[in-house]
Coordinates of C-alpha atoms and ligand atoms in Angstrom, one line a residue:
X298 CA -21.9 -17.8 -20.0
X299 CA -20.4 -19.6 -16.9
X300 CA -16.9 -18.6 -17.2
X301 CA -16.2 -16.7 -13.9
X302 CA -14.8 -13.4 -13.1
X303 CA -11.2 -14.5 -11.9
X304 CA -9.9 -12.2 -9.0
X305 CA -6.0 -12.7 -8.3
X306 CA -5.6 -11.7 -4.7
X307 CA -7.7 -12.1 -1.7
X308 CA -6.8 -9.0 0.5
X309 CA -9.4 -6.4 1.3
X310 CA -9.9 -5.0 -2.4
X311 CA -10.2 -8.6 -3.8
X312 CA -12.6 -10.0 -1.4
X313 CA -14.7 -6.8 -1.6
X314 CA -15.0 -7.0 -5.4
X315 CA -15.8 -10.8 -5.1
X316 CA -18.6 -10.0 -2.8
X317 CA -20.0 -7.0 -4.7
X318 CA -19.9 -9.2 -7.9
X319 CA -23.0 -11.3 -6.7
X320 CA -24.5 -13.1 -8.4
X321 CA -22.1 -13.5 -11.2
X322 CA -19.8 -16.5 -10.6
X323 CA -16.4 -15.5 -9.1
X324 CA -13.2 -17.6 -8.7
X325 CA -11.0 -15.9 -6.0
X326 CA -7.4 -16.9 -6.3
X327 CA -5.1 -16.4 -3.3
X328 CA -1.3 -16.9 -3.8
X329 CA -1.3 -18.5 -0.4
X330 CA -1.4 -18.5 3.3
X331 CA 1.6 -18.5 5.5
X332 CA 4.1 -16.0 4.3
X333 CA 1.8 -14.9 1.6
X334 CA -0.6 -13.4 4.0
X335 CA -2.1 -10.4 2.5
X336 CA -0.9 -6.9 3.5
X337 CA -4.5 -6.0 4.4
X338 CA -4.5 -8.5 7.2
X339 CA -1.7 -6.5 9.0
X340 CA -3.1 -3.0 8.5
X341 CA -3.1 -1.2 11.9
X342 CA -4.6 2.1 10.7
X343 CA -8.3 2.1 10.4
X344 CA -10.6 3.7 7.8
X345 CA -10.6 7.3 7.3
X346 CA -14.2 8.7 7.1
X347 CA -15.9 11.9 7.7
X348 CA -18.4 10.7 10.2
X349 CA -17.6 12.9 13.4
X350 CA -19.6 16.0 14.2
X351 CA -18.1 19.1 12.3
X352 CA -16.4 16.8 9.9
X353 CA -17.3 16.8 6.2
X354 CA -16.2 14.9 3.2
X355 CA -14.9 18.0 1.8
X356 CA -12.4 18.3 4.7
X357 CA -11.3 14.8 4.3
X358 CA -10.7 15.4 0.5
X359 CA -8.6 18.5 1.3
X360 CA -6.3 16.7 3.5
X361 CA -6.0 13.8 1.2
X362 CA -5.0 16.3 -1.6
X363 CA -2.6 18.1 0.7
X364 CA -1.0 14.9 1.7
X365 CA -0.7 13.9 -2.1
X366 CA 1.0 17.1 -2.9
X367 CA -1.9 17.9 -5.1
X368 CA -0.9 15.3 -7.5
X369 CA -4.2 13.6 -6.9
X370 CA -7.0 13.3 -9.4
X371 CA -9.4 15.5 -7.7
X372 CA -12.6 13.9 -8.9
X373 CA -11.5 10.6 -7.7
X374 CA -10.5 12.1 -4.2
X375 CA -14.0 13.8 -3.9
X376 CA -15.7 10.6 -4.9
X377 CA -13.7 8.5 -2.5
X378 CA -14.1 10.9 0.6
X379 CA -18.0 11.1 -0.3
X380 CA -18.1 7.3 -0.2
X381 CA -16.3 6.8 3.1
X382 CA -19.3 7.2 5.7
X383 CA -21.3 4.6 3.4
X384 CA -18.4 2.4 3.3
X385 CA -18.4 2.1 7.0
X386 CA -22.0 1.3 7.1
X387 CA -21.5 -1.5 4.3
X388 CA -18.6 -2.9 6.3
X389 CA -20.8 -3.1 9.5
X390 CA -23.4 -4.9 7.6
X391 CA -20.8 -7.5 6.6
X392 CA -20.2 -8.1 10.4
X393 CA -17.3 -5.7 11.1
X394 CA -17.8 -4.5 14.6
X395 CA -16.0 -1.0 14.8
X396 CA -14.8 0.4 18.0
X397 CA -17.5 2.5 19.8
X398 CA -17.3 4.5 23.2
X399 CA -19.8 3.9 26.1
X400 CA -22.6 6.0 24.5
X401 CA -22.3 3.8 21.3
X402 CA -20.6 6.4 19.1
X403 CA -17.9 5.4 17.0
X404 CA -14.4 6.2 18.5
X405 CA -12.4 8.4 16.3
X406 CA -8.6 8.4 16.1
X407 CA -6.2 10.9 14.7
X408 CA -3.4 10.1 12.2
X409 CA -0.7 12.4 10.3
X410 CA -2.0 14.6 7.9
X411 CA -5.7 14.7 9.2
X412 CA -6.9 18.0 10.3
X413 CA -9.3 16.3 12.8
X414 CA -9.8 12.9 14.4
X415 CA -11.6 10.7 11.7
X416 CA -10.0 7.3 11.8
X417 CA -12.3 4.5 12.6
X418 CA -10.8 1.2 14.1
X419 CA -12.0 -2.3 14.8
X420 CA -10.2 -4.1 17.5
X421 CA -7.8 -1.1 17.8
X422 CA -4.8 -1.5 15.9
X423 CA -5.9 -5.1 14.8
X424 CA -8.6 -3.2 12.1
X425 CA -7.1 -5.0 9.1
X426 CA -7.3 -8.4 10.6
X427 CA -10.8 -8.0 11.8
X428 CA -11.9 -6.7 8.2
X429 CA -10.3 -9.6 6.6
X430 CA -11.7 -12.1 9.1
X431 CA -15.4 -10.7 8.5
X432 CA -15.0 -10.4 4.7
X433 CA -13.4 -13.7 4.2
X434 CA -16.1 -15.3 6.3
X435 CA -18.7 -13.6 4.1
X436 CA -16.9 -14.8 0.8
X437 CA -16.7 -18.5 2.1
X438 CA -20.4 -18.5 2.8
X439 CA -21.4 -16.9 -0.4
X440 CA -22.5 -19.3 -3.1
X441 CA -21.3 -17.2 -6.1
X442 CA -17.6 -17.2 -4.9
X443 CA -15.1 -20.0 -5.1
X444 CA -11.8 -19.6 -3.1
X445 CA -8.7 -21.1 -4.2
X446 CA -5.7 -20.8 -1.8
X447 CA -1.9 -21.6 -2.5
X448 CA -1.8 -20.7 -6.3
X449 CA 0.2 -18.1 -8.1
X450 CA -1.0 -16.7 -11.5
X451 CA 2.1 -16.3 -13.7
X452 CA 0.3 -15.9 -17.0
X453 CA -2.6 -14.2 -18.8
X454 CA -4.5 -15.4 -21.6
X455 CA -5.2 -13.0 -24.4
X456 CA -7.9 -13.6 -27.2
X457 CA -8.0 -10.8 -29.9
X458 CA -6.7 -7.9 -27.8
X459 CA -8.5 -8.7 -24.5
X460 CA -7.7 -10.9 -21.4
X461 CA -9.9 -14.0 -21.1
X462 CA -8.0 -16.2 -18.8
X463 CA -5.2 -17.0 -16.3
X464 CA -2.8 -19.7 -15.8
X465 CA -2.2 -21.0 -12.1
X466 CA 0.5 -22.8 -10.7
X467 CA 0.3 -24.7 -7.3
X468 CA 3.1 -25.0 -4.8
X469 CA 4.2 -28.2 -6.7
X470 CA 4.5 -26.3 -9.9
X471 CA 1.6 -27.9 -11.6
X472 CA -0.1 -25.5 -14.1
X473 CA -3.8 -25.3 -14.7
X474 CA -5.4 -23.1 -17.3
X475 CA -8.7 -21.2 -16.3
X476 CA -11.0 -19.3 -18.8
X477 CA -12.4 -16.1 -17.4
X478 CA -15.0 -13.6 -18.5
X479 CA -12.8 -10.9 -16.8
X480 CA -9.6 -10.8 -14.7
X481 CA -9.2 -8.6 -12.0
X482 CA -5.6 -8.0 -10.3
X483 CA -5.9 -7.2 -6.6
X484 CA -2.5 -8.3 -5.7
X485 CA -1.4 -5.4 -3.5
X486 CA 1.9 -3.4 -3.7
X487 CA 5.6 -3.8 -3.9
X488 CA 6.9 -3.1 -0.4
X489 CA 8.5 -6.5 -0.3
X490 CA 10.9 -5.4 -3.1
X491 CA 12.7 -3.1 -0.7
X492 CA 15.2 -4.1 1.9
X493 CA 13.1 -2.8 4.8
X494 CA 9.4 -2.9 4.6
X495 CA 6.2 -3.1 6.9
X496 CA 4.6 -5.6 4.3
X497 CA 4.5 -9.2 4.2
X498 CA 7.0 -11.0 1.9
X499 CA 4.2 -11.7 -0.7
X500 CA 3.8 -8.0 -1.7
X501 CA 6.6 -8.2 -4.1
X502 CA 4.7 -6.7 -7.3
X503 CA 3.9 -10.0 -8.9
X504 CA 0.6 -8.7 -10.0
X505 CA 2.0 -5.4 -11.2
X506 CA 4.7 -7.3 -13.2
X507 CA 1.8 -9.6 -14.9
X508 CA -0.2 -6.7 -16.0
X509 CA 2.9 -4.9 -17.3
X510 CA 4.0 -7.9 -19.1
X511 CA 0.3 -7.8 -20.8
X512 CA 1.1 -4.2 -22.0
X513 CA -1.1 -2.5 -19.3
X514 CA -0.2 1.2 -18.8
X515 CA 1.5 2.2 -15.5
X516 CA 1.3 5.4 -13.8
X517 CA 3.2 7.1 -11.1
X518 CA 5.5 4.2 -10.3
X519 CA 8.1 6.4 -8.8
X520 CA 5.7 7.3 -5.6
X521 CA 6.4 4.7 -2.9
X522 CA 5.3 5.9 0.7
X523 CA 7.8 5.1 3.6
X524 CA 6.3 4.7 6.9
X525 CA 8.5 6.3 9.4
X526 CA 8.0 3.9 12.4
X527 CA 8.3 0.3 11.7
X528 CA 10.0 -1.6 14.7
X529 CA 13.7 -1.6 13.8
X530 CA 14.4 -5.5 14.2
X531 CA 18.2 -5.5 13.2
X532 CA 18.8 -7.3 9.8
X533 CA 15.0 -8.3 9.4
X534 CA 13.3 -7.7 6.1
X535 CA 9.6 -7.6 7.0
X536 CA 9.2 -5.5 10.0
X537 CA 6.1 -5.1 12.2
X538 CA 4.4 -1.8 12.0
X539 CA 4.4 0.7 14.9
X540 CA 1.1 2.4 13.9
X541 CA 0.9 6.2 13.5
X542 CA -2.1 6.2 15.7
X543 CA 0.3 6.1 18.7
X544 CA 1.8 9.3 17.7
X545 CA -1.8 10.5 17.3
X546 CA -2.3 9.5 21.1
X547 CA 0.7 11.4 22.2
X548 CA 3.9 9.2 21.4
X549 CA 6.8 11.3 20.4
X550 CA 10.0 10.5 18.1
X551 CA 13.4 11.1 20.0
X552 CA 16.8 10.6 18.8
X553 CA 19.3 8.7 21.1
X554 CA 20.2 12.0 23.1
X555 CA 16.5 12.3 24.1
X556 CA 15.9 15.2 21.7
X557 CA 12.5 15.5 20.1
X558 CA 13.2 14.6 16.4
X559 CA 10.5 16.7 14.8
X560 CA 11.1 19.9 16.8
X561 CA 11.9 22.6 14.3
X562 CA 11.3 20.4 11.3
X563 CA 7.5 20.9 10.6
X564 CA 5.0 22.7 12.7
X565 CA 2.7 19.6 12.7
X566 CA 5.4 18.0 14.7
X567 CA 5.2 14.2 15.0
X568 CA 1.9 14.2 13.0
X569 CA 3.4 15.6 9.8
X570 CA 2.7 13.9 6.8
X571 CA 4.6 10.5 6.7
X572 CA 7.2 11.5 3.8
X573 CA 8.4 14.5 6.1
X574 CA 8.6 12.4 9.3
X575 CA 10.2 9.5 7.4
X576 CA 13.1 11.7 5.9
X577 CA 13.7 13.2 9.3
X578 CA 14.2 9.6 10.8
X579 CA 16.2 8.5 7.7
X580 CA 18.6 11.6 8.1
X581 CA 19.3 10.7 11.9
X582 CA 19.9 7.0 10.9
X583 CA 22.4 7.9 8.2
X584 CA 24.5 9.7 10.8
X585 CA 24.7 6.4 12.5
X586 CA 22.2 7.5 15.3
X587 CA 19.3 5.4 16.6
X588 CA 15.6 6.8 16.4
X589 CA 13.2 6.0 19.2
X590 CA 9.6 6.3 19.8
X591 CA 8.6 7.2 23.2
X592 CA 5.0 6.0 23.9
X593 CA 5.2 5.5 27.5
X594 CA 2.8 8.4 28.1
X595 CA 0.0 6.9 25.9
X596 CA -3.0 6.5 28.1
X597 CA -5.6 3.8 27.9
X598 CA -5.5 0.0 27.8
X599 CA -2.7 -1.2 25.5
X600 CA -4.2 -4.6 25.1
X601 CA -7.4 -3.1 23.7
X602 CA -6.0 0.0 21.7
X603 CA -2.7 -1.4 20.4
X604 CA -2.7 -5.0 20.9
X605 CA -0.5 -5.8 17.7
X606 CA 2.1 -3.4 18.5
X607 CA 2.2 -4.5 21.8
X608 CA 2.8 -8.1 21.0
X609 CA 5.3 -7.4 18.2
X610 CA 7.5 -5.2 20.7
X611 CA 7.2 -7.8 23.6
X612 CA 8.1 -10.5 21.1
X613 CA 11.4 -8.5 20.6
X614 CA 11.9 -8.0 24.3
X615 CA 10.8 -4.5 24.3
X616 CA 8.0 -3.3 26.7
X617 CA 6.6 0.0 24.9
X618 CA 4.8 0.9 28.2
X619 CA 8.2 1.1 30.0
X620 CA 10.7 1.8 27.3
X621 CA 11.0 3.8 24.0
X622 CA 10.6 1.7 20.8
X623 CA 13.5 1.6 18.3
X624 CA 12.0 2.6 15.0
X625 CA 13.0 3.0 11.3
X626 CA 11.3 3.9 8.0
X627 CA 10.1 1.1 5.9
X628 CA 8.5 0.8 2.3
X629 CA 4.7 0.9 3.2
X630 CA 2.7 1.7 0.3
X631 CA 2.7 2.0 -3.6
X632 CA 0.9 5.2 -4.7
X633 CA 1.7 4.2 -8.3
X634 CA 0.5 1.1 -10.3
X635 CA -1.5 -0.1 -13.2
X636 CA -3.2 3.0 -14.5
X637 CA -6.9 2.5 -14.1
X638 CA -10.0 4.7 -14.4
X639 CA -12.6 5.0 -11.5
X640 CA -14.1 1.8 -12.9
X641 CA -11.0 -0.2 -12.5
X642 CA -10.3 -0.4 -16.3
X643 CA -6.7 -1.0 -17.2
X644 CA -5.5 0.0 -20.7
X645 CA -6.0 -3.7 -21.8
X646 CA -9.6 -4.8 -22.3
X647 CA -10.9 -7.5 -20.0
X648 CA -8.1 -6.7 -17.4
X649 CA -9.0 -4.7 -14.1
X650 CA -7.1 -3.7 -11.3
X651 CA -8.2 -2.5 -7.8
X652 CA -6.5 -1.6 -4.5
X653 CA -2.7 -1.0 -4.1
X654 CA -1.8 -2.7 -7.4
X655 CA -3.8 0.1 -9.3
X656 CA -3.4 3.7 -9.6
X657 CA -6.6 5.6 -10.2
X658 CA -4.9 9.0 -8.8
X659 CA -6.6 9.3 -5.6
X660 CA -3.3 9.2 -3.5
X661 CA -1.3 11.4 -5.6
X662 CA 2.2 11.7 -4.7
X663 CA 1.7 10.4 -1.0
X664 CA -1.3 8.6 0.6
X665 CA -3.0 10.1 3.4
X666 CA -3.0 7.8 6.4
X667 CA -6.0 5.3 6.6
X668 CA -7.2 5.9 3.1
X669 CA -6.0 2.7 1.7
X670 CA -8.5 0.3 3.2
X671 CA -11.0 2.9 2.3
X672 CA -10.0 2.7 -1.3
X673 CA -9.9 -1.1 -1.4
X674 CA -13.4 -1.5 -0.1
X675 CA -15.2 1.5 -1.9
X676 CA -13.3 0.7 -5.4
X677 CA -13.9 -3.1 -4.9
X678 CA -17.7 -2.5 -4.4
X679 CA -18.0 -0.2 -7.5
X680 CA -15.8 -2.7 -9.7
X681 CA -17.6 -5.8 -8.5
X682 CA -21.2 -4.3 -9.1
X683 CA -20.0 -3.2 -12.5
X684 CA -18.6 -6.7 -13.5
X685 CA -21.7 -8.3 -12.6
X686 CA -23.9 -6.2 -14.8
X687 CA -21.4 -6.3 -17.8
X688 CA -22.3 -8.4 -20.9
X689 CA -19.2 -10.2 -22.2
X690 CA -19.2 -11.3 -25.8
X691 CA -17.9 -14.8 -26.7
X692 CA -14.2 -14.9 -26.7
X693 CA -12.7 -14.4 -30.4
X694 CA -9.6 -14.2 -32.1
X695 CA -6.3 -16.4 -31.5
X696 CA -5.3 -17.2 -28.0
X697 CA -1.9 -16.0 -27.0
X698 CA -0.3 -16.4 -23.7
X699 CA 1.6 -13.6 -22.1
X700 CA 3.8 -14.7 -19.2
X701 CA 5.1 -12.7 -16.2
X702 CA 8.6 -14.5 -16.8
X703 CA 11.0 -16.1 -14.6
X704 CA 11.7 -15.3 -11.1
X705 CA 15.1 -13.8 -9.8
X706 CA 17.1 -16.4 -7.6
X707 CA 16.8 -15.7 -3.9
X708 CA 20.5 -14.2 -3.7
X709 CA 19.6 -11.8 -6.6
X710 CA 16.4 -10.7 -5.1
X711 CA 18.3 -9.7 -1.7
X712 CA 20.8 -7.6 -3.8
X713 CA 17.9 -6.0 -5.8
X714 CA 16.1 -5.0 -2.4
X715 CA 19.3 -3.4 -1.1
X716 CA 19.6 -1.7 -4.3
X717 CA 16.1 -0.3 -4.3
X718 CA 16.2 0.7 -0.6
X719 CA 19.7 2.6 -1.1
X720 CA 18.6 4.4 -4.3
X721 CA 15.0 4.7 -4.2
X722 CA 14.3 4.9 -0.5
X723 CA 12.9 7.9 1.4
X724 CA 15.9 10.1 0.0
X725 CA 17.1 9.8 -3.6
X726 CA 19.5 11.5 -6.0
X727 CA 19.7 11.3 -9.9
X728 CA 23.2 9.8 -9.7
X729 CA 22.2 7.0 -7.2
X730 CA 19.2 6.1 -9.5
X731 CA 21.2 6.0 -12.5
X732 CA 23.8 3.8 -11.1
X733 CA 21.2 1.5 -9.6
X734 CA 19.6 1.2 -12.9
X735 CA 22.9 0.2 -14.5
X736 CA 23.4 -2.4 -11.9
X737 CA 20.0 -3.8 -12.5
X738 CA 20.8 -3.9 -16.3
X739 CA 24.3 -5.2 -16.3
X740 CA 24.8 -7.0 -12.8
X741 CA 21.5 -8.8 -12.2
X742 CA 19.9 -11.7 -14.0
X743 CA 17.0 -11.6 -15.8
X744 CA 13.8 -11.8 -13.8
X745 CA 10.3 -10.1 -13.5
X746 CA 11.5 -8.4 -10.3
X747 CA 14.4 -6.7 -11.9
X748 CA 12.4 -5.6 -15.0
X749 CA 9.8 -3.9 -12.5
X750 CA 12.6 -2.3 -10.4
X751 CA 14.0 -0.9 -13.5
X752 CA 10.6 0.7 -14.3
X753 CA 10.5 2.2 -10.9
X754 CA 14.2 3.4 -10.9
X755 CA 13.5 5.0 -14.4
X756 CA 10.4 6.6 -13.3
X757 CA 12.3 8.1 -10.2
X758 CA 15.2 9.1 -12.2
X759 CA 13.2 10.9 -14.7
X760 CA 11.0 12.9 -12.1
X761 CA 13.9 15.4 -11.4
X762 CA 11.9 17.4 -8.8
X763 CA 10.7 16.3 -5.4
X764 CA 7.0 15.8 -4.9
X765 CA 5.3 14.1 -2.0
X766 CA 7.1 10.8 -1.0
X767 CA 9.5 11.2 -4.1
X768 CA 12.2 13.2 -2.6
X769 CA 15.2 14.1 -4.7
X770 CA 18.0 15.4 -2.7
X771 CA 19.5 16.8 -5.9
X772 CA 16.4 18.7 -6.6
X773 CA 17.3 22.6 -6.7
X774 CA 14.1 24.4 -5.5
X775 CA 12.9 26.7 -8.2
X776 CA 13.4 29.8 -6.1
X777 CA 17.2 28.8 -5.7
X778 CA 17.4 28.0 -9.4
X779 CA 16.1 31.3 -10.2
X780 CA 18.7 33.1 -7.9
X781 CA 21.6 31.0 -9.5
X782 CA 20.5 32.1 -12.9
X783 CA 20.3 35.7 -11.5
X784 CA 16.4 35.8 -11.9
X785 CA 15.4 36.7 -8.6
Ligands
SIN143 C1 -0.6 3.3 10.6 O1 -1.2 2.6 11.3 O2 0.4 3.8 10.7 C2 -0.6 2.8 9.0 C3 -1.9 3.4 8.6 C4 -2.0 3.4 7.0 O3 -1.1 2.8 6.3 O4 -2.8 4.2 6.5

C-alpha cells in the first residue's frame, strides 16, 4: 500500500517521527513558515539527560516526578529518563553538535527542579533552533519523506471507526484530500490561546481541537505550565523567553525595590520549580509592581551562552549585561493533551499523537525543565519505528469527515486569550473559572478555540485542589479543612 503516514506538524516531534518511520513513505505537513514557526525552534532550554559522572536516570526520574507533583505515570517517566543518554547519541548522529568543554566533555547546565547539572545544550540557548536545523535538513535529504509547508489540516477522514486521511487547505483556502495509512498529530501546545505566552502564534491548539473533534480522549487539560521569566514587552502577546539557564548561572529575581523575590518563599530560591517561581512573580505583578531578573553577574561570553536572550533584550533596548531584565510569567507548555499510551496511540484507531499535543502522563502536573525536547525526540523515534512496522488493512467502511470547525474571528480570539489568562493563569479560583466558562458559552461566537478553552476551563474548575502548575487559590489545604471541621 503506498498511502503515506501523514504527520501533521514539523517541529521536533514531527520531524523525528518522520525520520524514524523510514522506509515507510511519510508526508510531513507543516502549517507554515513565518508566524507559524514551530515552538521547538524557539526552545532555549536544552535536553535533560543523566550523562554526568555521579548522575543516573533514576535521579533524573525522581526530579521529574517531584516537579510533576507525583501525578506522573511512573513507568513512562522511568522509560523516558532511561532513554535520554541514547537520545543525545542519536541526535549527534543526525548532525547536532552539542556544546562541549575544552576536553571534549558535554557541558552540563542546571535548571529549576534538577538536583544536579544535567542539561545538554547546542549553541547555548539556541538549542531548539540547532536541533530543528539538523533534523529538517535530514528530513529534506531523506527519500521517504515529502515535506509540504504552508498548509492547515482542518478535517480528518474516518472509515469505519478509524482515521484514514486528512483534508488540507493552503493559504488561499483551496482544499485537498489526502488518504493516509495513519495520521500523526504533532502540532505542539496551546500557549498562544493565552494573552501572554513564550510560544509562537501558531501554538493555538489547532491539532488538539482536531483530535477532540474526532472523539479522541483527552487527559489533564487543566495542567498548563507558566514560565516565570518571559521578557515583559508591554502589550505584546508572544514574548521572547528569558531562559531559566540564566538563573542556573546565577541570575536572581528582584522586585522593583531591589529585594530578592524568592527569599523566604522556597528553599531552592530562584531554582525552585517553575510553578512556584511563576506564582511569586504573578503575585508581585498583581500588586502593580514590576519584577526584574538581574543577570549582570552571569559569567562567560553572552554571545556564546545566551545569544538568543541577548538579541531579544537588545532589540527592546535592554542590555542584560548592564541592567536587570523586566520579566513576566507566560503560558509555556501544556502538560495535558490527547491521551496516548507510550506508543502514541490515541483512543481513535489510526490516529496518533506525539510531543506537546499528546499526554502520555510523563510530565504529571508540571513538566521538569528541559524534558520536552527529550520527550519529542524519544517518543517520536519510538512512534515512527512502530508505524514503519505496522501492517495496515485496506480501508473499509463508509467514509465520514470530521471537521475541526470554524475559527473565531480575530477580535473574539483576543478576548478569549485575556479570559484564559485571567481565569486559568498561574493563580486560579473556582469563581473565576466558572465566570469565564459562562462568558465563553454566552458571550463568544462559536469556534474551535472557544470549544477547546471551555474544555480546559471545565477541567480546571473541576479539579478543586491545587496540584503542580494548577494552583487554586480557593483550595483549602486538607490540614486547615480538618481544623475547620474540628478534626485536628
Ligand atoms: C528555559 O530555557 O527556561 C525553558 C526550558 C524548558 O522549557 O524546558
